[in-house]
Coordinates of C-alpha atoms and ligand atoms in Angstrom, one line a residue:
Chain A
M1 CA 165.0 -54.4 150.3
T2 CA 164.5 -57.5 148.0
T3 CA 166.2 -60.6 148.0
H4 CA 165.9 -62.9 145.0
A5 CA 165.0 -66.5 144.6
Q6 CA 168.2 -68.3 143.4
A7 CA 168.1 -70.5 140.8
S8 CA 165.5 -73.7 141.0
A9 CA 166.9 -76.9 142.1
V10 CA 167.4 -77.6 138.4
P11 CA 170.6 -77.0 137.4
Q12 CA 170.2 -74.6 134.6
R13 CA 173.1 -73.7 131.6
P14 CA 174.4 -70.2 133.5
L15 CA 173.4 -67.5 131.1
V16 CA 176.6 -65.6 131.2
R17 CA 180.1 -67.7 131.4
L18 CA 183.3 -66.6 131.5
N19 CA 186.2 -69.5 130.9
N20 CA 189.3 -67.8 131.6
V21 CA 189.5 -64.8 129.8
Y22 CA 192.4 -62.7 129.8
K23 CA 193.0 -59.2 128.8
T24 CA 196.2 -56.9 128.9
F25 CA 195.8 -53.1 127.4
H26 CA 198.9 -51.5 126.2
A27 CA 201.0 -54.6 125.6
G28 CA 204.7 -54.3 126.1
T29 CA 204.7 -51.3 127.1
V30 CA 205.8 -49.5 130.2
N31 CA 201.9 -48.6 130.7
E32 CA 200.9 -52.6 130.4
V33 CA 198.2 -53.4 132.9
R34 CA 196.5 -56.6 133.0
P35 CA 192.8 -56.2 134.5
M36 CA 191.9 -59.6 133.4
R37 CA 194.1 -62.7 134.4
G38 CA 192.4 -65.3 133.4
I39 CA 189.2 -64.7 134.7
N40 CA 186.4 -67.0 135.3
L41 CA 182.4 -67.2 136.7
E42 CA 179.5 -68.0 135.9
I43 CA 176.3 -66.2 136.8
A44 CA 173.0 -68.2 136.6
E45 CA 170.1 -66.5 135.5
G46 CA 167.7 -64.4 137.5
S47 CA 171.0 -63.6 139.9
F48 CA 171.8 -60.1 141.1
V49 CA 175.5 -60.3 141.8
I50 CA 177.4 -57.3 143.5
V51 CA 181.0 -56.7 142.3
L52 CA 183.3 -55.4 144.8
G53 CA 187.5 -54.7 144.0
G54 CA 189.2 -51.6 144.9
N55 CA 190.6 -48.9 142.0
G56 CA 192.0 -50.8 139.8
S57 CA 190.9 -54.2 140.1
G58 CA 189.4 -54.9 137.1
K59 CA 185.8 -54.3 138.0
S60 CA 184.6 -51.9 134.9
T61 CA 186.7 -53.7 132.4
L62 CA 185.0 -57.0 133.7
L63 CA 181.5 -55.3 132.3
N64 CA 183.5 -53.9 129.5
A65 CA 184.5 -57.5 127.7
L66 CA 180.9 -58.6 128.8
A67 CA 179.2 -55.4 127.0
G68 CA 181.9 -56.1 123.9
S69 CA 183.8 -52.1 124.4
F70 CA 186.9 -54.1 123.4
P71 CA 188.0 -57.2 122.2
I72 CA 189.2 -59.9 124.7
D73 CA 193.0 -61.3 124.2
S74 CA 192.0 -64.9 124.6
G75 CA 189.7 -67.0 126.3
R76 CA 185.9 -67.3 126.2
I77 CA 182.7 -65.4 127.2
E78 CA 179.2 -66.8 126.6
L79 CA 176.0 -64.9 127.1
D80 CA 172.9 -66.8 127.3
G81 CA 174.1 -70.2 126.0
Q82 CA 175.7 -68.5 122.8
D83 CA 179.6 -67.9 122.0
V84 CA 179.6 -63.9 122.4
S85 CA 183.5 -63.3 122.7
R86 CA 183.6 -62.1 119.0
W87 CA 180.6 -60.2 119.3
P88 CA 180.7 -56.0 118.4
E89 CA 179.7 -53.7 120.9
Y90 CA 176.7 -53.3 119.0
R91 CA 175.3 -56.5 118.6
R92 CA 175.9 -58.0 121.5
A93 CA 173.4 -54.6 122.9
C94 CA 170.3 -56.9 122.1
L95 CA 171.1 -58.8 125.4
I96 CA 172.3 -56.1 127.3
G97 CA 171.3 -52.8 129.0
R98 CA 173.9 -50.6 130.3
V99 CA 173.9 -47.7 133.0
F100 CA 177.5 -46.4 133.5
Q101 CA 179.2 -43.9 136.1
N102 CA 179.3 -40.7 134.4
P103 CA 175.6 -39.9 133.8
F104 CA 176.8 -38.0 130.3
S105 CA 177.5 -41.5 129.3
G106 CA 174.0 -42.9 128.8
T107 CA 172.1 -39.9 126.7
A108 CA 173.1 -38.0 124.1
P109 CA 172.7 -34.9 126.0
N110 CA 171.3 -32.2 122.9
M111 CA 168.5 -34.2 122.2
S112 CA 165.0 -34.7 123.7
I113 CA 163.7 -37.4 126.6
L114 CA 162.0 -38.4 124.2
D115 CA 164.1 -38.6 121.5
N116 CA 166.4 -40.9 123.7
F117 CA 163.7 -43.4 124.3
S118 CA 162.8 -43.8 121.2
L119 CA 166.2 -45.3 120.7
A120 CA 165.8 -47.3 124.3
A121 CA 163.1 -48.7 122.6
K122 CA 165.2 -50.1 119.3
R123 CA 167.9 -51.6 121.4
G124 CA 169.4 -54.2 119.5
K125 CA 166.9 -54.1 117.0
F126 CA 166.3 -52.9 112.9
R127 CA 166.3 -49.2 113.0
G128 CA 164.5 -48.4 109.6
L129 CA 162.5 -45.4 108.4
G130 CA 159.8 -45.8 110.9
W131 CA 158.6 -42.4 112.6
A132 CA 160.9 -42.5 115.8
H133 CA 158.0 -41.2 118.0
S134 CA 155.1 -43.2 117.8
R135 CA 151.9 -42.2 120.0
H136 CA 152.3 -45.1 121.9
L137 CA 155.2 -44.5 122.7
Q138 CA 155.0 -41.6 123.6
D139 CA 152.1 -42.7 126.5
E140 CA 153.7 -45.4 127.2
L141 CA 156.5 -43.0 128.2
R142 CA 154.8 -40.4 130.1
D143 CA 153.1 -43.1 132.2
R144 CA 156.5 -44.7 133.0
V145 CA 158.7 -41.3 134.0
R146 CA 155.3 -40.2 136.2
E147 CA 156.4 -43.0 138.4
L148 CA 159.2 -42.2 138.7
K149 CA 157.8 -38.7 140.7
M150 CA 160.4 -36.6 139.3
G151 CA 158.2 -34.0 137.6
L152 CA 159.5 -35.2 134.6
E153 CA 156.2 -36.6 132.7
D154 CA 155.7 -33.3 131.2
R155 CA 159.3 -32.3 130.3
L156 CA 159.3 -35.1 127.3
D157 CA 160.8 -32.9 124.9
S158 CA 163.4 -30.9 126.2
A159 CA 166.3 -31.9 126.4
I160 CA 167.9 -34.5 129.0
G161 CA 171.3 -32.7 129.3
S162 CA 169.4 -30.1 131.3
L163 CA 169.1 -32.2 133.8
S164 CA 170.1 -33.7 136.7
G165 CA 172.8 -36.2 137.2
G166 CA 170.1 -38.2 139.3
Q167 CA 167.4 -37.9 136.8
R168 CA 169.5 -38.6 133.9
Q169 CA 170.7 -41.5 135.9
A170 CA 167.1 -42.9 136.6
L171 CA 166.1 -42.6 133.0
T172 CA 169.3 -43.7 131.8
L173 CA 168.2 -47.3 133.8
L174 CA 164.8 -46.5 132.4
M175 CA 166.0 -46.5 128.7
A176 CA 168.6 -49.2 130.0
T177 CA 166.0 -51.9 130.9
W178 CA 162.6 -50.3 128.3
L179 CA 163.3 -53.7 126.8
K180 CA 164.0 -56.0 128.9
P181 CA 166.8 -57.3 128.6
R182 CA 169.1 -60.8 129.2
L183 CA 171.6 -59.4 131.6
L184 CA 171.8 -55.7 133.0
L185 CA 175.2 -54.2 134.0
L186 CA 175.4 -51.5 136.0
D187 CA 178.9 -49.8 136.7
E188 CA 179.2 -47.2 139.9
H189 CA 175.7 -45.9 138.1
T190 CA 175.5 -43.7 142.0
A191 CA 178.6 -42.8 141.9
A192 CA 178.3 -39.6 140.7
L193 CA 175.7 -38.4 142.9
D194 CA 174.6 -36.1 145.8
P195 CA 173.8 -38.9 148.9
K196 CA 169.7 -38.4 148.1
S197 CA 169.8 -39.5 144.4
A198 CA 171.6 -41.9 144.7
D199 CA 169.7 -43.5 147.4
Q200 CA 166.5 -42.5 144.9
V201 CA 168.2 -44.6 142.2
I202 CA 168.7 -47.9 144.2
A203 CA 165.6 -47.9 145.1
L204 CA 164.3 -47.6 141.4
T205 CA 167.4 -49.9 141.2
D206 CA 166.0 -52.9 143.4
R207 CA 162.7 -51.7 142.0
I208 CA 163.1 -52.5 138.4
I209 CA 165.2 -55.4 139.0
A210 CA 162.8 -57.0 141.1
R211 CA 160.3 -56.3 139.0
E212 CA 161.4 -57.9 135.9
G213 CA 163.3 -60.8 137.5
L214 CA 166.5 -59.3 135.4
T215 CA 169.9 -60.9 136.1
T216 CA 172.4 -58.5 137.0
L217 CA 175.5 -57.1 137.7
M218 CA 176.4 -54.0 139.7
V219 CA 179.8 -52.5 140.4
T220 CA 179.3 -50.3 143.7
H221 CA 182.3 -48.7 146.3
S222 CA 178.8 -48.5 148.7
M223 CA 179.4 -51.3 151.1
Q224 CA 176.1 -50.4 152.0
Q225 CA 174.7 -51.2 148.9
A226 CA 177.1 -54.1 148.4
I227 CA 175.0 -55.7 151.9
N228 CA 171.9 -54.7 151.3
L229 CA 171.2 -55.4 147.2
G230 CA 172.0 -58.4 145.6
D231 CA 172.2 -62.5 145.9
R232 CA 175.6 -63.1 145.8
I233 CA 178.5 -61.1 146.0
V234 CA 182.5 -61.3 143.8
M235 CA 185.2 -59.1 145.2
M236 CA 187.7 -58.5 142.5
H237 CA 191.5 -58.4 143.0
S238 CA 194.5 -58.0 140.5
G239 CA 192.3 -58.9 137.4
N240 CA 190.8 -61.6 139.0
V241 CA 187.9 -63.4 141.2
L242 CA 189.2 -63.1 145.3
H243 CA 186.3 -63.6 146.8
D244 CA 182.5 -65.1 145.3
F245 CA 179.7 -65.3 148.4
N246 CA 176.5 -66.9 147.7
S247 CA 173.4 -65.5 149.4
E248 CA 173.4 -67.4 152.1
Q249 CA 177.6 -66.5 153.0
K250 CA 176.4 -63.0 152.0
Q251 CA 172.9 -62.7 154.5
R252 CA 175.9 -63.3 157.1
L253 CA 178.3 -60.7 155.9
R254 CA 178.6 -57.6 157.3
V255 CA 180.2 -54.1 156.4
D256 CA 183.1 -54.7 158.9
D257 CA 183.8 -58.6 157.3
L258 CA 183.9 -56.6 153.8
L259 CA 186.2 -53.9 155.4
S260 CA 188.4 -56.6 156.3
R261 CA 188.8 -58.7 153.5
F262 CA 189.3 -55.2 151.8
E263 CA 192.1 -54.5 154.3
N264 CA 194.1 -57.9 154.4
V265 CA 194.2 -57.4 150.3
R266 CA 195.6 -54.1 151.0
R267 CA 198.1 -55.2 152.9
R268 CA 198.9 -58.4 150.4
E269 CA 199.4 -55.6 148.2
L270 CA 201.5 -53.4 149.6
L271 CA 203.4 -56.6 150.6
D272 CA 203.7 -57.3 147.2
E273 CA 205.0 -53.9 145.9
S274 CA 207.4 -53.6 148.9
A275 CA 209.2 -57.2 147.5
A276 CA 208.7 -55.7 143.9
E277 CA 210.6 -52.4 145.1
M278 CA 212.9 -54.5 147.1
L279 CA 213.9 -56.8 144.2
K280 CA 213.7 -53.5 141.9
S281 CA 216.6 -52.0 143.4
R282 CA 218.6 -55.5 144.1
Y283 CA 218.7 -56.1 140.6
I284 CA 218.0 -53.1 138.3
Chain B
M1 CA 166.2 -7.6 90.0
T2 CA 167.7 -9.6 87.4
L3 CA 170.3 -9.8 89.8
L4 CA 168.4 -10.0 92.2
I5 CA 167.0 -13.2 90.9
G6 CA 170.3 -14.6 89.9
A7 CA 171.2 -14.4 93.6
L8 CA 168.4 -16.0 95.3
T9 CA 168.5 -18.7 92.8
L10 CA 172.8 -19.4 93.7
G11 CA 171.3 -18.6 97.1
V12 CA 169.2 -21.9 96.4
I13 CA 170.8 -24.3 95.1
L14 CA 174.0 -23.6 96.7
A15 CA 171.5 -24.6 100.5
L16 CA 172.3 -28.1 99.1
L17 CA 175.7 -27.4 100.2
A18 CA 174.5 -26.1 103.9
L19 CA 172.6 -29.1 104.4
G20 CA 175.6 -31.0 103.6
V21 CA 177.9 -29.3 105.6
Y22 CA 174.9 -28.8 108.8
I23 CA 175.3 -32.9 108.4
S24 CA 178.9 -32.9 108.8
Y25 CA 179.7 -30.2 110.6
R26 CA 176.1 -30.2 113.5
I27 CA 175.7 -33.7 113.8
F28 CA 178.5 -35.4 113.0
D29 CA 180.6 -32.5 114.8
I30 CA 183.6 -32.2 112.1
A31 CA 184.4 -30.3 109.5
D32 CA 184.4 -32.4 106.6
I33 CA 187.0 -30.9 103.4
T34 CA 185.9 -33.5 101.4
V35 CA 182.7 -31.4 100.4
D36 CA 185.9 -29.1 98.2
G37 CA 186.5 -32.1 96.2
S38 CA 182.8 -33.5 96.0
L39 CA 181.1 -30.8 95.3
T40 CA 183.4 -30.6 91.9
F41 CA 182.8 -34.5 91.5
G42 CA 179.2 -34.0 91.3
A43 CA 179.6 -31.2 88.8
A44 CA 182.4 -32.7 86.9
V45 CA 180.0 -36.0 86.4
T46 CA 177.2 -34.0 84.9
G47 CA 179.0 -32.5 82.6
V48 CA 180.5 -35.1 81.3
L49 CA 177.0 -36.8 81.1
L50 CA 175.4 -33.9 79.8
V51 CA 177.7 -32.8 76.8
K52 CA 179.6 -35.8 76.0
Y53 CA 176.4 -38.9 76.4
G54 CA 174.1 -36.6 76.2
V55 CA 172.4 -38.4 79.1
H56 CA 168.7 -36.6 79.9
P57 CA 170.0 -33.7 82.2
L58 CA 167.6 -35.6 85.2
W59 CA 169.2 -38.3 84.9
A60 CA 172.9 -36.4 84.7
T61 CA 172.0 -34.2 88.0
S62 CA 171.2 -37.5 90.0
A63 CA 174.2 -39.0 88.7
G64 CA 176.2 -35.5 90.3
F65 CA 174.1 -36.7 93.4
I66 CA 175.5 -40.4 93.7
A67 CA 178.8 -38.9 92.6
G68 CA 178.9 -36.7 95.9
M69 CA 177.6 -39.9 97.4
M70 CA 180.6 -41.9 96.8
A71 CA 183.4 -39.7 97.4
G72 CA 181.5 -38.9 101.2
T73 CA 181.7 -43.0 101.4
V74 CA 185.1 -42.7 100.6
S75 CA 185.5 -40.4 102.9
G76 CA 183.7 -42.1 105.6
V77 CA 185.4 -45.1 105.7
L78 CA 189.0 -43.8 105.9
Q79 CA 187.3 -42.3 109.1
T80 CA 186.0 -45.2 110.4
R81 CA 187.5 -48.7 109.2
F82 CA 191.6 -47.1 109.0
H83 CA 190.9 -45.0 111.9
I84 CA 192.3 -41.3 110.2
N85 CA 191.7 -38.2 111.6
A86 CA 188.6 -36.4 109.8
L87 CA 190.2 -33.7 108.7
L88 CA 192.8 -35.6 107.0
S89 CA 190.5 -37.8 105.8
G90 CA 188.7 -35.4 104.4
I91 CA 192.1 -33.4 102.8
L92 CA 193.8 -36.9 101.1
V93 CA 189.9 -37.3 99.9
M94 CA 189.7 -33.5 98.3
T95 CA 193.3 -33.8 96.9
A96 CA 192.7 -37.0 95.4
L97 CA 189.6 -35.8 93.9
Y98 CA 191.1 -33.2 92.1
S99 CA 192.7 -35.6 89.4
V100 CA 190.3 -37.4 89.5
N101 CA 187.9 -34.7 88.4
L102 CA 190.5 -33.6 85.9
H103 CA 190.2 -37.4 84.6
V104 CA 186.8 -37.1 84.4
M105 CA 186.3 -33.6 82.6
G106 CA 189.3 -34.3 80.1
R107 CA 190.3 -30.6 81.1
S108 CA 189.8 -28.1 83.2
N109 CA 186.6 -26.5 82.0
I110 CA 183.4 -27.8 80.4
P111 CA 181.6 -25.3 78.9
F112 CA 177.7 -26.6 78.4
L113 CA 177.5 -25.6 75.1
G114 CA 174.4 -26.4 72.5
V115 CA 173.4 -29.3 75.0
A116 CA 170.6 -29.6 76.9
T117 CA 170.3 -29.0 80.2
L118 CA 168.1 -28.0 83.1
S119 CA 168.9 -24.2 82.2
T120 CA 167.5 -25.1 78.8
Y121 CA 164.1 -27.0 80.2
C122 CA 163.2 -23.9 82.2
E123 CA 164.1 -21.8 79.1
T124 CA 161.3 -24.1 77.0
M125 CA 159.3 -24.7 79.8
A126 CA 159.2 -20.6 80.8
V127 CA 157.6 -20.1 77.5
Q128 CA 154.7 -22.7 77.8
V129 CA 153.9 -21.3 81.1
F130 CA 154.6 -17.4 81.7
G131 CA 153.5 -16.7 77.5
G132 CA 156.4 -15.2 76.5
P133 CA 160.2 -14.6 77.4
E134 CA 159.6 -12.3 79.5
T135 CA 156.6 -11.4 82.0
Q136 CA 156.0 -8.4 84.9
L137 CA 156.9 -9.8 88.4
W138 CA 155.8 -6.9 91.0
G139 CA 156.1 -4.6 87.9
W140 CA 159.7 -5.5 87.1
T141 CA 160.0 -7.1 83.8
V142 CA 162.1 -10.1 84.2
S143 CA 163.0 -12.9 82.4
S144 CA 160.8 -16.3 82.2
A145 CA 163.5 -18.4 81.8
D146 CA 165.4 -17.0 85.7
L147 CA 162.0 -16.8 87.2
T148 CA 160.9 -20.7 86.0
M149 CA 164.9 -21.7 86.9
L150 CA 163.9 -20.6 90.7
L151 CA 160.5 -21.9 91.3
L152 CA 162.2 -24.8 90.5
M153 CA 165.3 -24.9 92.1
L154 CA 162.8 -23.5 95.3
T155 CA 160.5 -26.6 95.1
L156 CA 163.3 -29.3 94.7
V157 CA 165.2 -27.2 97.7
G158 CA 162.8 -27.1 100.1
A159 CA 161.1 -31.1 98.8
I160 CA 164.7 -32.4 100.0
A161 CA 164.6 -30.4 102.8
T162 CA 161.6 -31.7 103.7
G163 CA 162.5 -34.8 103.1
L164 CA 165.8 -34.9 105.0
W165 CA 163.0 -33.5 108.1
A166 CA 161.7 -36.4 107.1
F167 CA 165.2 -38.5 107.8
F168 CA 165.8 -37.0 110.6
R169 CA 162.6 -37.9 112.7
T170 CA 162.9 -41.7 112.6
D171 CA 164.5 -44.5 113.7
L172 CA 167.3 -44.9 111.5
G173 CA 167.8 -40.7 111.8
T174 CA 167.9 -40.3 115.5
A175 CA 170.2 -43.0 116.1
M176 CA 172.3 -41.1 113.4
R177 CA 171.8 -37.9 115.2
A178 CA 172.7 -39.8 118.4
S179 CA 175.8 -41.2 117.0
G180 CA 177.0 -37.8 116.7
D181 CA 175.6 -36.9 120.2
N182 CA 177.7 -39.8 122.1
P183 CA 178.5 -42.5 120.1
Q184 CA 179.3 -44.6 123.7
M185 CA 175.0 -44.7 124.4
V186 CA 174.2 -44.8 120.5
K187 CA 176.9 -48.3 120.5
A188 CA 175.3 -49.7 124.2
L189 CA 171.6 -49.4 122.5
G190 CA 173.4 -51.3 119.6
G191 CA 173.3 -48.6 116.6
N192 CA 176.2 -49.6 114.5
V193 CA 178.1 -46.1 115.0
E194 CA 181.0 -46.3 112.1
N195 CA 178.0 -47.4 109.5
Y196 CA 175.5 -43.9 110.8
R197 CA 179.1 -42.4 110.1
I198 CA 179.5 -43.4 106.5
F199 CA 176.3 -43.1 105.6
G200 CA 176.5 -39.7 106.9
L201 CA 179.1 -38.2 104.7
A202 CA 178.0 -40.4 101.9
L203 CA 174.5 -38.3 102.5
S204 CA 175.9 -34.7 103.0
N205 CA 178.5 -34.9 100.2
G206 CA 175.5 -36.4 97.9
L207 CA 173.8 -33.1 98.9
V208 CA 176.6 -31.8 98.1
G209 CA 177.7 -33.5 94.7
L210 CA 174.3 -32.4 93.4
A211 CA 174.8 -28.6 94.6
G212 CA 177.9 -28.4 92.2
A213 CA 175.3 -30.3 89.7
L214 CA 173.2 -27.8 89.3
W215 CA 175.3 -24.9 90.1
A216 CA 177.5 -26.2 86.8
Q217 CA 173.8 -26.0 84.7
Y218 CA 173.1 -22.4 86.0
Q219 CA 176.2 -21.4 85.2
N220 CA 176.3 -23.2 82.2
F221 CA 179.9 -24.7 82.9
A222 CA 181.8 -27.0 85.1
D223 CA 185.8 -26.3 86.4
V224 CA 187.7 -28.3 88.1
Q225 CA 188.1 -25.3 90.5
M226 CA 184.4 -24.4 91.3
G227 CA 185.1 -26.2 95.0
I228 CA 187.8 -24.7 96.8
G229 CA 186.7 -23.3 99.4
M230 CA 183.1 -24.0 99.6
V231 CA 183.2 -25.8 102.8
V232 CA 183.9 -22.4 104.7
W233 CA 180.4 -21.1 102.5
G234 CA 178.8 -24.1 103.7
L235 CA 180.1 -23.1 107.1
A236 CA 178.9 -19.4 106.7
S237 CA 175.6 -20.1 105.6
V238 CA 175.3 -23.1 109.2
I239 CA 176.1 -20.3 110.9
I240 CA 174.0 -17.1 109.6
G241 CA 171.1 -19.5 109.8
E242 CA 172.1 -20.5 113.1
A243 CA 172.1 -16.8 114.3
L244 CA 168.6 -16.1 113.1
T245 CA 167.0 -18.8 113.9
G246 CA 168.6 -19.9 117.6
A247 CA 168.6 -23.1 115.8
T248 CA 167.2 -26.2 118.6
G249 CA 165.0 -28.6 116.6
V250 CA 166.5 -30.0 113.5
G251 CA 163.5 -28.9 111.6
I252 CA 164.7 -25.2 112.3
A253 CA 168.3 -25.9 111.4
I254 CA 167.4 -26.9 108.2
A255 CA 165.3 -24.1 107.6
G256 CA 168.3 -22.1 108.8
A257 CA 170.4 -23.6 106.7
I258 CA 169.2 -22.7 103.8
I259 CA 167.7 -18.9 105.0
G260 CA 171.3 -19.0 105.8
S261 CA 172.5 -20.0 101.9
V262 CA 170.4 -17.7 100.8
L263 CA 171.0 -14.4 102.7
F264 CA 175.1 -15.0 102.6
R265 CA 175.0 -15.2 99.0
Q266 CA 172.7 -12.3 99.0
L267 CA 175.0 -10.0 100.6
V268 CA 177.6 -11.0 98.8
A269 CA 175.9 -10.4 95.6
I270 CA 175.8 -6.7 96.8
A271 CA 179.0 -6.2 98.1
L272 CA 180.2 -7.1 94.5
S273 CA 178.0 -4.5 93.5
F274 CA 179.2 -2.0 95.4
G275 CA 182.8 -2.8 93.9
L276 CA 184.1 -5.9 96.2
N277 CA 187.2 -7.1 93.9
P278 CA 185.8 -11.2 93.6
N279 CA 189.7 -12.6 94.4
D280 CA 189.0 -11.3 98.4
L281 CA 185.8 -13.4 98.7
K282 CA 187.4 -16.4 99.7
L283 CA 189.6 -14.3 102.2
I284 CA 186.1 -12.7 103.4
T285 CA 183.7 -15.6 104.1
A286 CA 186.8 -17.4 105.9
V287 CA 187.3 -14.1 108.2
F288 CA 183.5 -14.5 108.4
V289 CA 184.0 -17.9 109.9
F290 CA 186.7 -17.1 111.9
A291 CA 184.6 -14.6 113.6
A292 CA 181.1 -16.3 114.2
L293 CA 183.7 -18.8 115.8
V294 CA 185.3 -17.0 118.0
L295 CA 183.3 -13.7 118.7
P296 CA 180.4 -15.5 120.5
G297 CA 183.3 -17.3 123.0
M298 CA 184.3 -13.9 123.5
M299 CA 181.5 -12.5 124.0
K300 CA 180.9 -14.9 126.6
H301 CA 184.3 -13.9 128.4
V302 CA 183.5 -10.5 128.1
S303 CA 180.6 -10.4 130.0
L304 CA 181.7 -12.8 132.2
R305 CA 184.2 -10.9 133.4
K306 CA 181.6 -8.0 133.9
A307 CA 179.5 -10.1 136.0
Q308 CA 182.6 -10.7 138.0
G309 CA 184.2 -7.1 138.3
A310 CA 180.5 -6.2 139.3
A311 CA 180.2 -8.7 142.2
Ligands
ATP1 N1 190.2 -49.1 127.8 C1 191.1 -49.4 128.5 N2 192.6 -48.6 128.2 C2 193.9 -49.0 128.8 N3 194.0 -48.6 129.9 C3 192.4 -49.4 130.4 C4 191.4 -49.5 129.7 N4 189.8 -49.7 130.5 C5 190.6 -50.2 131.5 N5 192.0 -49.9 131.9 C6 192.8 -49.8 132.9 O1 192.5 -51.3 133.5 C7 193.1 -51.6 134.8 C8 191.6 -51.6 135.6 O2 190.8 -50.6 135.6 P1 189.3 -51.1 135.8 O3 188.5 -49.7 134.9 O4 188.9 -52.3 135.3 O5 189.3 -50.9 137.0 P2 187.9 -50.9 138.8 O6 188.1 -51.9 138.9 O7 186.6 -50.6 137.5 O8 188.5 -49.5 139.1 P3 187.7 -48.5 139.7 O9 187.1 -48.8 141.4 O10 188.7 -47.0 139.8 O11 186.5 -47.7 138.7 C9 194.0 -49.5 135.1 O12 194.6 -50.0 135.6 C10 193.6 -49.0 133.9 O13 194.0 -48.3 134.0
MG2 MG1 185.8 -48.9 137.3

């Protein structure tokens, strides 16, 4: 599959910059979790970053923070040269396209395919009293949906909820990139699919990203995807970036290397936990 | 025949209530009790403007719509900005409106005696159009004023329903519908879900306020009690409409709500003429809505059981 050209030799401002970002959920309660502990991360324009990490390491939280799903506690998030730290989610949508893990999250199930795309065609734009289904949109949609080869081009008026998970994720991906986003966020978008549909959606993902040259963050649990796709790997652990492999390092990586890194992390985690247990039993 | 025309007219007027409830119940998936207050609020504001200030009925009626919108806006703000549960927001606004309505009206009932209302306009217009106070309709003698009122209401509700249908096909309307279906997705696509909800509830209660304004003029008085239980009435109409049309699209659902309202009023009129005690009306409406909510699920359950039994 494609690997993407690195940013040119001229040092340029990164498209995404997280500066010492903190987030704590349920602060001060027994449920306190700290999925972002001073995260620093820069992403160059045009790069395709794979985000790895164990369950609860803060991968989704990172993507949600970028998208603006919740306000961060401290730090700074820059997107495309602007400080977006205080922007609400809907405002950031003009820069960001998203596909969620759950196929139900990315589409309005009771509305038609055409309705859904008419919303995508206005991502981050003013929505007024213009007709949602323009002739132009319908024609273009039919062409682009035909490219998916899922036989959906004749079903543009059926409710999107009646489609399979794979079909929905493919459409959500098309929706997220209908207007070229500055940043594409993919959060385990094939995790809920059967292997065949997952492969289809991954192929489509790679094709779209390569064609449009999209800056992308993609969370996955699949080592195979991590090796095959993208030009950089960021490995997260307990609210921080643990490893960061650039394009060259990534090319030398094998699945086994990644797995052993994971194993190390897991061992360290167990150690942490047993130490905590010991302290607890001693002092509480 | 007079009875039939009367029931038809009221059914058409209350179709606006059904449309309002359709927006909150079907598009935003909330049972918005604000409706009980905003119906009376629309009637009260229109009544006071007509009786006390002698405002032209057209403006007074529009004011009823705006009054309803204000009530809906307050409910929407409570839900979105203050994160109060939708049901509770409705209860709060409805309760507050009871006092507001009493203040606006100055007493619990305002008769529209000797003032110009849409009804009196219909009377004068009827004489011009039909050439007399009575006219023949398929061999029946009917009051031409009643007939004019019915035609006027049909035109008005038809126009509003068409406008609503068109609105839900615009970019804004589509985003509003989607925000009830999947708010997370709408946010990700740059829609301000909170504002859509406020606007949606304003529109919904505006239609309900308008229904109140028209109803008051039709019956020639505004009463502080007239809104009680009307949300259930609206729900009944929407549910009947859906059952009849099998509503899938917005257009069909809107038509369904109107048909449902007219039919429900017709059924009530028939039941009353067969000696149903008017005091039992709300009880029966509530039981009806309960049955409509529960029966489809139970039938599915039963048929599933049967299928399993057969297998
Ligand atoms: N909105 C939220 N409210 C409360 N807690 C949250 C929220 N979002 C995430 N968390 C918590 O933060 C921690 C990190 O979660 P996150 O979803 O980022 O993990 P992840 O790396 O995506 O894991 P997974 O691989 O299981 O998806 C978890 O303990 C989770 O319960
Ligand atoms: Mg996750």
